């Protein structure tokens, strides 16, 4: 399903539309994990990262004009007899070609050590979308929606005019024939009222908001931003929270290692000086979580200026 831009501004999106919006939001978040530098102008890191997360693999591929592009790639399964490794099908601008992984005109990259897409994206987006759909229903149920039932066309028109005047803040006078007689004789009302609202359901709103926040925290915990501090238990020490936060850096660190292998291969084949590292936001998280535990062995202590440092052997 392809979501058009105009569809994103509808009053309420359906479940599949919400899922696509949430996947795009989560992918945009993860695209900020790594920072590339020294790459060719034609190589777009944002596309490269999106390909990696979506397909589990991507390539930098050289075209006939010696320009390098970020490309989607798919393993074809064939092994080159000359030792160039697996064949991949890469999609360059207006061109789909087959290249071997060790071919000089291609540098291949895996998303993670298991060579898989970022599958947690879909699962998280599904949960967020279900919760958001429930929130939509609660908002509608809690809205004042008294349905007025008119017994004839004249009363219907008067009610419509009344609500129009009410919306505009104007007084409105209704005319009713034989009003006194109807009151005395207690005739059946011409207007019946049906209450379609369910205001009691609004109590579940905060519960769903908390569930939505919890799902986002789970996602952030997987990808380097430990959120346990927001749910700190009384018996937890600061060191225990710090240790659990460090576990959230396992996947980002593995993903960075795969990208460093790609950059090394790319520079070897092109003579380039591309670099990849954590972005400043992820660096700050890494320093905050691990910095105090990893002292700089080259840092000089006070009074050591005139003393030559040697490592113990």
PDB file of C-alpha atoms in Angstrom:
ATOM      1  CA  UNK A   1       0.000   0.000   0.000  1.00  0.00           C
ATOM      2  CA  UNK A   2       1.359   3.412  -0.980  1.00  0.00           C
ATOM      3  CA  UNK A   3       0.352   6.312   1.236  1.00  0.00           C
ATOM      4  CA  UNK A   4      -0.097   9.586  -0.632  1.00  0.00           C
ATOM      5  CA  UNK A   5       0.929  12.838   1.009  1.00  0.00           C
ATOM      6  CA  UNK A   6      -2.630  14.178   1.064  1.00  0.00           C
ATOM      7  CA  UNK A   7      -3.771  11.046   2.914  1.00  0.00           C
ATOM      8  CA  UNK A   8      -1.477  11.859   5.853  1.00  0.00           C
ATOM      9  CA  UNK A   9      -3.614  14.900   6.687  1.00  0.00           C
ATOM     10  CA  UNK A  10      -6.948  13.108   6.857  1.00  0.00           C
ATOM     11  CA  UNK A  11      -8.822  13.487  10.182  1.00  0.00           C
ATOM     12  CA  UNK A  12      -8.330   9.808  11.029  1.00  0.00           C
ATOM     13  CA  UNK A  13      -6.049   7.297   9.333  1.00  0.00           C
ATOM     14  CA  UNK A  14      -6.936   3.627   9.115  1.00  0.00           C
ATOM     15  CA  UNK A  15      -4.733   0.944  10.659  1.00  0.00           C
ATOM     16  CA  UNK A  16      -2.564   0.302   7.590  1.00  0.00           C
ATOM     17  CA  UNK A  17      -2.041   4.027   6.985  1.00  0.00           C
ATOM     18  CA  UNK A  18      -1.024   4.526  10.614  1.00  0.00           C
ATOM     19  CA  UNK A  19       1.413   1.623  10.305  1.00  0.00           C
ATOM     20  CA  UNK A  20       3.124   3.206   7.284  1.00  0.00           C
ATOM     21  CA  UNK A  21       3.375   6.566   9.058  1.00  0.00           C
ATOM     22  CA  UNK A  22       4.875   4.926  12.162  1.00  0.00           C
ATOM     23  CA  UNK A  23       7.380   2.902  10.153  1.00  0.00           C
ATOM     24  CA  UNK A  24       8.501   6.088   8.407  1.00  0.00           C
ATOM     25  CA  UNK A  25       8.842   7.837  11.786  1.00  0.00           C
ATOM     26  CA  UNK A  26      10.922   4.991  13.261  1.00  0.00           C
ATOM     27  CA  UNK A  27      13.127   4.686  10.163  1.00  0.00           C
ATOM     28  CA  UNK A  28      13.796   8.429  10.241  1.00  0.00           C
ATOM     29  CA  UNK A  29      14.823   8.060  13.881  1.00  0.00           C
ATOM     30  CA  UNK A  30      17.265   5.223  13.131  1.00  0.00           C
ATOM     31  CA  UNK A  31      18.676   7.043  10.106  1.00  0.00           C
ATOM     32  CA  UNK A  32      20.195   9.483  12.567  1.00  0.00           C
ATOM     33  CA  UNK A  33      22.264   6.764  14.254  1.00  0.00           C
ATOM     34  CA  UNK A  34      25.308   6.960  11.966  1.00  0.00           C
ATOM     35  CA  UNK A  35      27.261   9.817  10.446  1.00  0.00           C
ATOM     36  CA  UNK A  36      29.100   9.367   7.135  1.00  0.00           C
ATOM     37  CA  UNK A  37      31.841  11.656   5.868  1.00  0.00           C
ATOM     38  CA  UNK A  38      34.308  11.731   2.985  1.00  0.00           C
ATOM     39  CA  UNK A  39      31.898   9.970   0.609  1.00  0.00           C
ATOM     40  CA  UNK A  40      31.299  10.874  -3.076  1.00  0.00           C
ATOM     41  CA  UNK A  41      28.604  13.479  -3.708  1.00  0.00           C
ATOM     42  CA  UNK A  42      26.520  10.943  -5.600  1.00  0.00           C
ATOM     43  CA  UNK A  43      26.473   8.561  -2.639  1.00  0.00           C
ATOM     44  CA  UNK A  44      23.431   9.341  -0.427  1.00  0.00           C
ATOM     45  CA  UNK A  45      23.875   7.944   3.118  1.00  0.00           C
ATOM     46  CA  UNK A  46      20.204   8.499   3.993  1.00  0.00           C
ATOM     47  CA  UNK A  47      19.128   6.206   1.131  1.00  0.00           C
ATOM     48  CA  UNK A  48      21.867   3.731   1.980  1.00  0.00           C
ATOM     49  CA  UNK A  49      20.666   3.452   5.600  1.00  0.00           C
ATOM     50  CA  UNK A  50      17.035   3.068   4.542  1.00  0.00           C
ATOM     51  CA  UNK A  51      17.990   0.257   2.142  1.00  0.00           C
ATOM     52  CA  UNK A  52      19.948  -1.504   4.892  1.00  0.00           C
ATOM     53  CA  UNK A  53      17.101  -1.355   7.396  1.00  0.00           C
ATOM     54  CA  UNK A  54      14.479  -2.383   4.834  1.00  0.00           C
ATOM     55  CA  UNK A  55      16.325  -5.151   2.978  1.00  0.00           C
ATOM     56  CA  UNK A  56      19.120  -6.118   5.352  1.00  0.00           C
ATOM     57  CA  UNK A  57      21.767  -5.279   2.754  1.00  0.00           C
ATOM     58  CA  UNK A  58      22.837  -2.493   0.414  1.00  0.00           C
ATOM     59  CA  UNK A  59      25.739  -1.630  -1.861  1.00  0.00           C
ATOM     60  CA  UNK A  60      27.758   1.259  -3.137  1.00  0.00           C
ATOM     61  CA  UNK A  61      28.057   0.670  -6.877  1.00  0.00           C
ATOM     62  CA  UNK A  62      30.065   2.402  -9.598  1.00  0.00           C
ATOM     63  CA  UNK A  63      28.378   3.322 -12.878  1.00  0.00           C
ATOM     64  CA  UNK A  64      30.012   3.695 -16.282  1.00  0.00           C
ATOM     65  CA  UNK A  65      30.811   7.348 -15.540  1.00  0.00           C
ATOM     66  CA  UNK A  66      32.748   6.289 -12.433  1.00  0.00           C
ATOM     67  CA  UNK A  67      30.122   7.743 -10.088  1.00  0.00           C
ATOM     68  CA  UNK A  68      29.318   5.784  -6.940  1.00  0.00           C
ATOM     69  CA  UNK A  69      25.701   5.376  -5.859  1.00  0.00           C
ATOM     70  CA  UNK A  70      23.884   3.979  -2.847  1.00  0.00           C
ATOM     71  CA  UNK A  71      21.967   1.006  -4.239  1.00  0.00           C
ATOM     72  CA  UNK A  72      19.559  -1.652  -3.140  1.00  0.00           C
ATOM     73  CA  UNK A  73      21.008  -5.114  -3.542  1.00  0.00           C
ATOM     74  CA  UNK A  74      19.729  -8.679  -3.455  1.00  0.00           C
ATOM     75  CA  UNK A  75      21.746 -11.861  -3.272  1.00  0.00           C
ATOM     76  CA  UNK A  76      21.389 -13.874  -6.470  1.00  0.00           C
ATOM     77  CA  UNK A  77      22.910 -17.001  -4.900  1.00  0.00           C
ATOM     78  CA  UNK A  78      25.570 -17.684  -7.538  1.00  0.00           C
ATOM     79  CA  UNK A  79      29.226 -18.046  -6.480  1.00  0.00           C
ATOM     80  CA  UNK A  80      31.846 -16.687  -8.857  1.00  0.00           C
ATOM     81  CA  UNK A  81      34.410 -19.386  -9.809  1.00  0.00           C
ATOM     82  CA  UNK A  82      37.182 -16.753  -9.757  1.00  0.00           C
ATOM     83  CA  UNK A  83      36.690 -16.126  -6.062  1.00  0.00           C
ATOM     84  CA  UNK A  84      34.690 -12.893  -6.250  1.00  0.00           C
ATOM     85  CA  UNK A  85      32.084 -14.225  -3.821  1.00  0.00           C
ATOM     86  CA  UNK A  86      28.294 -14.171  -4.063  1.00  0.00           C
ATOM     87  CA  UNK A  87      26.535 -12.436  -6.902  1.00  0.00           C
ATOM     88  CA  UNK A  88      24.173  -9.595  -5.999  1.00  0.00           C
ATOM     89  CA  UNK A  89      21.628  -7.779  -8.131  1.00  0.00           C
ATOM     90  CA  UNK A  90      22.030  -4.038  -7.562  1.00  0.00           C
ATOM     91  CA  UNK A  91      19.667  -1.269  -8.633  1.00  0.00           C
ATOM     92  CA  UNK A  92      21.391   1.921  -9.738  1.00  0.00           C
ATOM     93  CA  UNK A  93      19.563   4.950 -11.174  1.00  0.00           C
ATOM     94  CA  UNK A  94      17.679   3.658 -14.256  1.00  0.00           C
ATOM     95  CA  UNK A  95      19.752   0.487 -14.286  1.00  0.00           C
ATOM     96  CA  UNK A  96      19.719  -2.951 -12.673  1.00  0.00           C
ATOM     97  CA  UNK A  97      22.922  -4.960 -12.943  1.00  0.00           C
ATOM     98  CA  UNK A  98      24.497  -8.104 -11.530  1.00  0.00           C
ATOM     99  CA  UNK A  99      27.807  -7.793  -9.718  1.00  0.00           C
ATOM    100  CA  UNK A 100      29.894 -10.059  -7.509  1.00  0.00           C
ATOM    101  CA  UNK A 101      30.495  -8.843  -3.945  1.00  0.00           C
ATOM    102  CA  UNK A 102      34.282  -8.657  -4.394  1.00  0.00           C
ATOM    103  CA  UNK A 103      34.063  -6.983  -7.805  1.00  0.00           C
ATOM    104  CA  UNK A 104      36.121  -3.726  -7.790  1.00  0.00           C
ATOM    105  CA  UNK A 105      33.025  -1.751  -8.870  1.00  0.00           C
ATOM    106  CA  UNK A 106      30.921  -2.638  -5.840  1.00  0.00           C
ATOM    107  CA  UNK A 107      31.194  -2.419  -2.051  1.00  0.00           C
ATOM    108  CA  UNK A 108      28.614  -4.487  -0.217  1.00  0.00           C
ATOM    109  CA  UNK A 109      27.213  -3.902   3.271  1.00  0.00           C
ATOM    110  CA  UNK A 110      25.093  -5.936   5.686  1.00  0.00           C
ATOM    111  CA  UNK A 111      22.711  -4.309   8.141  1.00  0.00           C
ATOM    112  CA  UNK A 112      23.772  -6.510  11.062  1.00  0.00           C
ATOM    113  CA  UNK A 113      25.682  -9.755  11.779  1.00  0.00           C
ATOM    114  CA  UNK A 114      22.606 -11.856  10.930  1.00  0.00           C
ATOM    115  CA  UNK A 115      22.282 -10.139   7.517  1.00  0.00           C
ATOM    116  CA  UNK A 116      18.628  -9.315   8.242  1.00  0.00           C
ATOM    117  CA  UNK A 117      16.484  -6.182   7.956  1.00  0.00           C
ATOM    118  CA  UNK A 118      15.561  -4.226  11.067  1.00  0.00           C
ATOM    119  CA  UNK A 119      12.555  -6.448  11.714  1.00  0.00           C
ATOM    120  CA  UNK A 120      11.659  -4.733  14.964  1.00  0.00           C
ATOM    121  CA  UNK A 121      10.476  -1.739  12.937  1.00  0.00           C
ATOM    122  CA  UNK A 122       7.369  -3.528  11.707  1.00  0.00           C
ATOM    123  CA  UNK A 123       6.491  -5.014  15.082  1.00  0.00           C
ATOM    124  CA  UNK A 124       6.815  -1.671  16.870  1.00  0.00           C
ATOM    125  CA  UNK A 125       4.870   0.191  14.186  1.00  0.00           C
ATOM    126  CA  UNK A 126       2.068  -2.395  14.427  1.00  0.00           C
ATOM    127  CA  UNK A 127       1.745  -1.984  18.206  1.00  0.00           C
ATOM    128  CA  UNK A 128       1.849   1.816  18.013  1.00  0.00           C
ATOM    129  CA  UNK A 129      -0.790   1.834  15.276  1.00  0.00           C
ATOM    130  CA  UNK A 130      -3.166  -0.424  17.224  1.00  0.00           C
ATOM    131  CA  UNK A 131      -2.875   1.812  20.291  1.00  0.00           C
ATOM    132  CA  UNK A 132      -3.373   4.972  18.233  1.00  0.00           C
ATOM    133  CA  UNK A 133      -6.464   3.486  16.590  1.00  0.00           C
ATOM    134  CA  UNK A 134      -7.885   2.759  20.052  1.00  0.00           C
ATOM    135  CA  UNK A 135      -7.132   6.350  21.059  1.00  0.00           C
ATOM    136  CA  UNK A 136      -9.068   7.565  18.013  1.00  0.00           C
ATOM    137  CA  UNK A 137     -12.072   5.496  19.118  1.00  0.00           C
ATOM    138  CA  UNK A 138     -11.889   6.876  22.665  1.00  0.00           C
ATOM    139  CA  UNK A 139     -11.831  10.454  21.390  1.00  0.00           C
ATOM    140  CA  UNK A 140     -14.907   9.803  19.252  1.00  0.00           C
ATOM    141  CA  UNK A 141     -16.758   7.922  22.025  1.00  0.00           C
ATOM    142  CA  UNK A 142     -16.150  10.682  24.565  1.00  0.00           C
ATOM    143  CA  UNK A 143     -17.438  13.388  22.239  1.00  0.00           C
ATOM    144  CA  UNK A 144     -20.889  14.869  22.997  1.00  0.00           C
ATOM    145  CA  UNK A 145     -23.045  13.335  20.266  1.00  0.00           C
ATOM    146  CA  UNK A 146     -26.729  13.594  21.138  1.00  0.00           C
ATOM    147  CA  UNK A 147     -28.728  12.398  18.158  1.00  0.00           C
ATOM    148  CA  UNK A 148     -31.963  14.360  17.741  1.00  0.00           C
ATOM    149  CA  UNK A 149     -34.869  12.508  16.141  1.00  0.00           C
ATOM    150  CA  UNK A 150     -37.474  14.782  14.514  1.00  0.00           C
ATOM    151  CA  UNK A 151     -40.939  13.420  13.745  1.00  0.00           C
ATOM    152  CA  UNK A 152     -41.550  15.684  10.767  1.00  0.00           C
ATOM    153  CA  UNK A 153     -39.682  17.762   8.210  1.00  0.00           C
ATOM    154  CA  UNK A 154     -40.701  21.078   9.771  1.00  0.00           C
ATOM    155  CA  UNK A 155     -39.179  20.204  13.144  1.00  0.00           C
ATOM    156  CA  UNK A 156     -36.078  18.850  11.419  1.00  0.00           C
ATOM    157  CA  UNK A 157     -35.549  22.161   9.606  1.00  0.00           C
ATOM    158  CA  UNK A 158     -36.044  24.134  12.810  1.00  0.00           C
ATOM    159  CA  UNK A 159     -33.458  22.000  14.635  1.00  0.00           C
ATOM    160  CA  UNK A 160     -30.937  22.422  11.843  1.00  0.00           C
ATOM    161  CA  UNK A 161     -31.408  26.187  11.899  1.00  0.00           C
ATOM    162  CA  UNK A 162     -31.099  26.192  15.686  1.00  0.00           C
ATOM    163  CA  UNK A 163     -27.742  24.390  15.659  1.00  0.00           C
ATOM    164  CA  UNK A 164     -26.478  26.670  12.914  1.00  0.00           C
ATOM    165  CA  UNK A 165     -27.435  29.734  14.972  1.00  0.00           C
ATOM    166  CA  UNK A 166     -25.893  28.179  18.089  1.00  0.00           C
ATOM    167  CA  UNK A 167     -22.595  27.599  16.277  1.00  0.00           C
ATOM    168  CA  UNK A 168     -22.586  31.238  15.171  1.00  0.00           C
ATOM    169  CA  UNK A 169     -23.522  32.487  18.637  1.00  0.00           C
ATOM    170  CA  UNK A 170     -26.873  33.982  17.572  1.00  0.00           C
ATOM    171  CA  UNK A 171     -30.182  33.691  19.453  1.00  0.00           C
ATOM    172  CA  UNK A 172     -32.811  31.610  17.722  1.00  0.00           C
ATOM    173  CA  UNK A 173     -36.578  31.498  18.210  1.00  0.00           C
ATOM    174  CA  UNK A 174     -38.536  28.362  17.353  1.00  0.00           C
ATOM    175  CA  UNK A 175     -42.230  28.504  16.512  1.00  0.00           C
ATOM    176  CA  UNK A 176     -44.476  25.734  17.806  1.00  0.00           C
ATOM    177  CA  UNK A 177     -48.230  25.544  17.064  1.00  0.00           C
ATOM    178  CA  UNK A 178     -50.649  24.622  19.859  1.00  0.00           C
ATOM    179  CA  UNK A 179     -47.781  24.656  22.373  1.00  0.00           C
ATOM    180  CA  UNK A 180     -50.033  25.342  25.387  1.00  0.00           C
ATOM    181  CA  UNK A 181     -52.461  22.577  24.475  1.00  0.00           C
ATOM    182  CA  UNK A 182     -49.600  20.107  24.014  1.00  0.00           C
ATOM    183  CA  UNK A 183     -48.189  20.946  27.447  1.00  0.00           C
ATOM    184  CA  UNK A 184     -51.574  20.608  29.153  1.00  0.00           C
ATOM    185  CA  UNK A 185     -52.470  17.381  27.406  1.00  0.00           C
ATOM    186  CA  UNK A 186     -48.910  16.012  27.751  1.00  0.00           C
ATOM    187  CA  UNK A 187     -48.676  14.986  24.127  1.00  0.00           C
ATOM    188  CA  UNK A 188     -45.682  12.973  22.933  1.00  0.00           C
ATOM    189  CA  UNK A 189     -42.730  15.196  22.188  1.00  0.00           C
ATOM    190  CA  UNK A 190     -41.968  15.890  18.553  1.00  0.00           C
ATOM    191  CA  UNK A 191     -38.231  15.619  19.288  1.00  0.00           C
ATOM    192  CA  UNK A 192     -36.591  12.554  20.853  1.00  0.00           C
ATOM    193  CA  UNK A 193     -32.975  12.550  22.032  1.00  0.00           C
ATOM    194  CA  UNK A 194     -30.517   9.671  21.634  1.00  0.00           C
ATOM    195  CA  UNK A 195     -27.227   9.902  23.573  1.00  0.00           C
ATOM    196  CA  UNK A 196     -24.514   8.175  21.526  1.00  0.00           C
ATOM    197  CA  UNK A 197     -21.555   9.275  23.669  1.00  0.00           C
ATOM    198  CA  UNK A 198     -19.702   7.088  26.137  1.00  0.00           C
ATOM    199  CA  UNK A 199     -17.868   9.511  28.419  1.00  0.00           C
ATOM    200  CA  UNK A 200     -16.820   6.803  30.865  1.00  0.00           C
ATOM    201  CA  UNK A 201     -14.396   5.371  28.284  1.00  0.00           C
ATOM    202  CA  UNK A 202     -12.207   8.468  28.560  1.00  0.00           C
ATOM    203  CA  UNK A 203     -10.752   6.947  31.744  1.00  0.00           C
ATOM    204  CA  UNK A 204      -8.896   4.466  29.509  1.00  0.00           C
ATOM    205  CA  UNK A 205      -7.154   7.315  27.684  1.00  0.00           C
ATOM    206  CA  UNK A 206      -4.244   7.623  30.124  1.00  0.00           C
ATOM    207  CA  UNK A 207      -3.818   3.849  30.140  1.00  0.00           C
ATOM    208  CA  UNK A 208      -3.386   3.832  26.354  1.00  0.00           C
ATOM    209  CA  UNK A 209      -1.028   6.836  26.461  1.00  0.00           C
ATOM    210  CA  UNK A 210       1.170   4.954  28.947  1.00  0.00           C
ATOM    211  CA  UNK A 211       1.071   1.854  26.753  1.00  0.00           C
ATOM    212  CA  UNK A 212       2.110   3.966  23.723  1.00  0.00           C
ATOM    213  CA  UNK A 213       5.030   5.430  25.701  1.00  0.00           C
ATOM    214  CA  UNK A 214       6.083   1.954  26.859  1.00  0.00           C
ATOM    215  CA  UNK A 215       6.229   0.633  23.291  1.00  0.00           C
ATOM    216  CA  UNK A 216       8.389   3.590  22.248  1.00  0.00           C
ATOM    217  CA  UNK A 217      10.672   2.994  25.237  1.00  0.00           C
ATOM    218  CA  UNK A 218      11.082  -0.660  24.240  1.00  0.00           C
ATOM    219  CA  UNK A 219      12.114   0.455  20.761  1.00  0.00           C
ATOM    220  CA  UNK A 220      14.557   3.050  22.094  1.00  0.00           C
ATOM    221  CA  UNK A 221      16.042   0.483  24.479  1.00  0.00           C
ATOM    222  CA  UNK A 222      16.851  -1.809  21.560  1.00  0.00           C
ATOM    223  CA  UNK A 223      18.708   0.893  19.669  1.00  0.00           C
ATOM    224  CA  UNK A 224      20.993   2.661  22.077  1.00  0.00           C
ATOM    225  CA  UNK A 225      18.804   4.961  24.143  1.00  0.00           C
ATOM    226  CA  UNK A 226      18.140   3.237  27.451  1.00  0.00           C
ATOM    227  CA  UNK A 227      14.929   4.514  29.014  1.00  0.00           C
ATOM    228  CA  UNK A 228      14.936   2.563  32.277  1.00  0.00           C
ATOM    229  CA  UNK A 229      15.594   5.750  34.225  1.00  0.00           C
ATOM    230  CA  UNK A 230      11.972   6.777  33.699  1.00  0.00           C
ATOM    231  CA  UNK A 231      10.803   3.651  35.542  1.00  0.00           C
ATOM    232  CA  UNK A 232      13.474   3.523  38.241  1.00  0.00           C
ATOM    233  CA  UNK A 233      12.507   1.144  41.039  1.00  0.00           C
ATOM    234  CA  UNK A 234      13.229   2.054  44.628  1.00  0.00           C
ATOM    235  CA  UNK A 235      15.610  -0.863  45.103  1.00  0.00           C
ATOM    236  CA  UNK A 236      17.625  -0.127  41.940  1.00  0.00           C
ATOM    237  CA  UNK A 237      21.005   1.535  42.319  1.00  0.00           C
ATOM    238  CA  UNK A 238      22.383   4.003  39.791  1.00  0.00           C
ATOM    239  CA  UNK A 239      25.015   1.425  38.740  1.00  0.00           C
ATOM    240  CA  UNK A 240      22.302  -1.187  38.083  1.00  0.00           C
ATOM    241  CA  UNK A 241      20.397   1.234  35.869  1.00  0.00           C
ATOM    242  CA  UNK A 242      23.646   2.119  34.075  1.00  0.00           C
ATOM    243  CA  UNK A 243      24.382  -1.559  33.424  1.00  0.00           C
ATOM    244  CA  UNK A 244      20.934  -2.140  31.940  1.00  0.00           C
ATOM    245  CA  UNK A 245      21.314   0.961  29.767  1.00  0.00           C
ATOM    246  CA  UNK A 246      24.608  -0.363  28.391  1.00  0.00           C
ATOM    247  CA  UNK A 247      22.747  -3.429  27.064  1.00  0.00           C
ATOM    248  CA  UNK A 248      20.845  -1.100  24.725  1.00  0.00           C
ATOM    249  CA  UNK A 249      24.120  -0.364  22.904  1.00  0.00           C
ATOM    250  CA  UNK A 250      24.663  -3.968  21.769  1.00  0.00           C
ATOM    251  CA  UNK A 251      22.658  -3.745  18.525  1.00  0.00           C
ATOM    252  CA  UNK A 252      23.914  -0.267  17.506  1.00  0.00           C
ATOM    253  CA  UNK A 253      27.510  -1.375  18.090  1.00  0.00           C
ATOM    254  CA  UNK A 254      27.010  -4.483  15.931  1.00  0.00           C
ATOM    255  CA  UNK A 255      25.405  -2.386  13.198  1.00  0.00           C
ATOM    256  CA  UNK A 256      28.291   0.082  13.304  1.00  0.00           C
ATOM    257  CA  UNK A 257      30.831  -2.736  12.916  1.00  0.00           C
ATOM    258  CA  UNK A 258      29.115  -3.942   9.724  1.00  0.00           C
ATOM    259  CA  UNK A 259      29.181  -0.418   8.307  1.00  0.00           C
ATOM    260  CA  UNK A 260      32.871  -0.037   9.182  1.00  0.00           C
ATOM    261  CA  UNK A 261      33.602  -3.223   7.233  1.00  0.00           C
ATOM    262  CA  UNK A 262      31.750  -1.694   4.271  1.00  0.00           C
ATOM    263  CA  UNK A 263      33.684   1.583   4.526  1.00  0.00           C
ATOM    264  CA  UNK A 264      36.991  -0.288   4.714  1.00  0.00           C
ATOM    265  CA  UNK A 265      36.078  -2.282   1.596  1.00  0.00           C
ATOM    266  CA  UNK A 266      34.905   0.858  -0.205  1.00  0.00           C
ATOM    267  CA  UNK A 267      38.114   2.768   0.560  1.00  0.00           C
ATOM    268  CA  UNK A 268      40.262  -0.197  -0.470  1.00  0.00           C
ATOM    269  CA  UNK A 269      38.546  -0.404  -3.856  1.00  0.00           C
ATOM    270  CA  UNK A 270      38.284   3.320  -4.562  1.00  0.00           C
ATOM    271  CA  UNK A 271      41.239   4.836  -2.740  1.00  0.00           C
ATOM    272  CA  UNK A 272      38.701   7.025  -0.962  1.00  0.00           C
ATOM    273  CA  UNK A 273      38.608   8.298   2.616  1.00  0.00           C
ATOM    274  CA  UNK A 274      35.051   7.609   3.630  1.00  0.00           C
ATOM    275  CA  UNK A 275      34.341   7.354   7.377  1.00  0.00           C
ATOM    276  CA  UNK A 276      31.381   6.200   9.420  1.00  0.00           C
ATOM    277  CA  UNK A 277      30.779   6.682  13.128  1.00  0.00           C
ATOM    278  CA  UNK A 278      27.980   7.171  15.594  1.00  0.00           C
ATOM    279  CA  UNK A 279      26.200  10.492  15.240  1.00  0.00           C
ATOM    280  CA  UNK A 280      26.617  13.041  18.020  1.00  0.00           C
ATOM    281  CA  UNK A 281      23.339  11.997  19.653  1.00  0.00           C
ATOM    282  CA  UNK A 282      24.404   8.354  19.885  1.00  0.00           C
ATOM    283  CA  UNK A 283      27.948   9.361  20.882  1.00  0.00           C
ATOM    284  CA  UNK A 284      26.557  11.344  23.809  1.00  0.00           C
ATOM    285  CA  UNK A 285      24.507   8.342  24.898  1.00  0.00           C
ATOM    286  CA  UNK A 286      27.569   6.103  24.627  1.00  0.00           C
ATOM    287  CA  UNK A 287      29.740   8.518  26.609  1.00  0.00           C
ATOM    288  CA  UNK A 288      27.087   8.952  29.279  1.00  0.00           C
ATOM    289  CA  UNK A 289      26.579   5.207  29.670  1.00  0.00           C
ATOM    290  CA  UNK A 290      30.131   3.915  29.270  1.00  0.00           C
ATOM    291  CA  UNK A 291      32.436   6.900  29.659  1.00  0.00           C
ATOM    292  CA  UNK A 292      33.042   6.655  33.392  1.00  0.00           C
ATOM    293  CA  UNK A 293      33.776   2.941  33.105  1.00  0.00           C
ATOM    294  CA  UNK A 294      36.405   3.381  30.399  1.00  0.00           C
ATOM    295  CA  UNK A 295      39.121   5.705  31.725  1.00  0.00           C
ATOM    296  CA  UNK A 296      41.547   7.145  29.225  1.00  0.00           C
ATOM    297  CA  UNK A 297      44.820   5.320  29.831  1.00  0.00           C
ATOM    298  CA  UNK A 298      46.658   8.164  28.088  1.00  0.00           C
ATOM    299  CA  UNK A 299      45.213  10.824  30.396  1.00  0.00           C
ATOM    300  CA  UNK A 300      47.924  12.286  32.682  1.00  0.00           C
ATOM    301  CA  UNK A 301      47.258  12.729  36.352  1.00  0.00           C
ATOM    302  CA  UNK A 302      48.152  15.839  38.290  1.00  0.00           C
ATOM    303  CA  UNK A 303      51.893  15.926  39.001  1.00  0.00           C
ATOM    304  CA  UNK A 304      52.784  13.495  36.226  1.00  0.00           C
ATOM    305  CA  UNK A 305      53.860  16.120  33.682  1.00  0.00           C
ATOM    306  CA  UNK A 306      57.554  15.319  34.092  1.00  0.00           C
ATOM    307  CA  UNK A 307      57.132  11.567  34.348  1.00  0.00           C
ATOM    308  CA  UNK A 308      57.224   9.398  31.233  1.00  0.00           C
ATOM    309  CA  UNK A 309      54.376   6.902  31.176  1.00  0.00           C
ATOM    310  CA  UNK A 310      54.994   3.247  30.375  1.00  0.00           C
ATOM    311  CA  UNK A 311      52.513   0.415  30.069  1.00  0.00           C
ATOM    312  CA  UNK A 312      53.058  -2.617  32.283  1.00  0.00           C
ATOM    313  CA  UNK A 313      54.026  -5.672  30.384  1.00  0.00           C
TER     314      UNK A 313
END
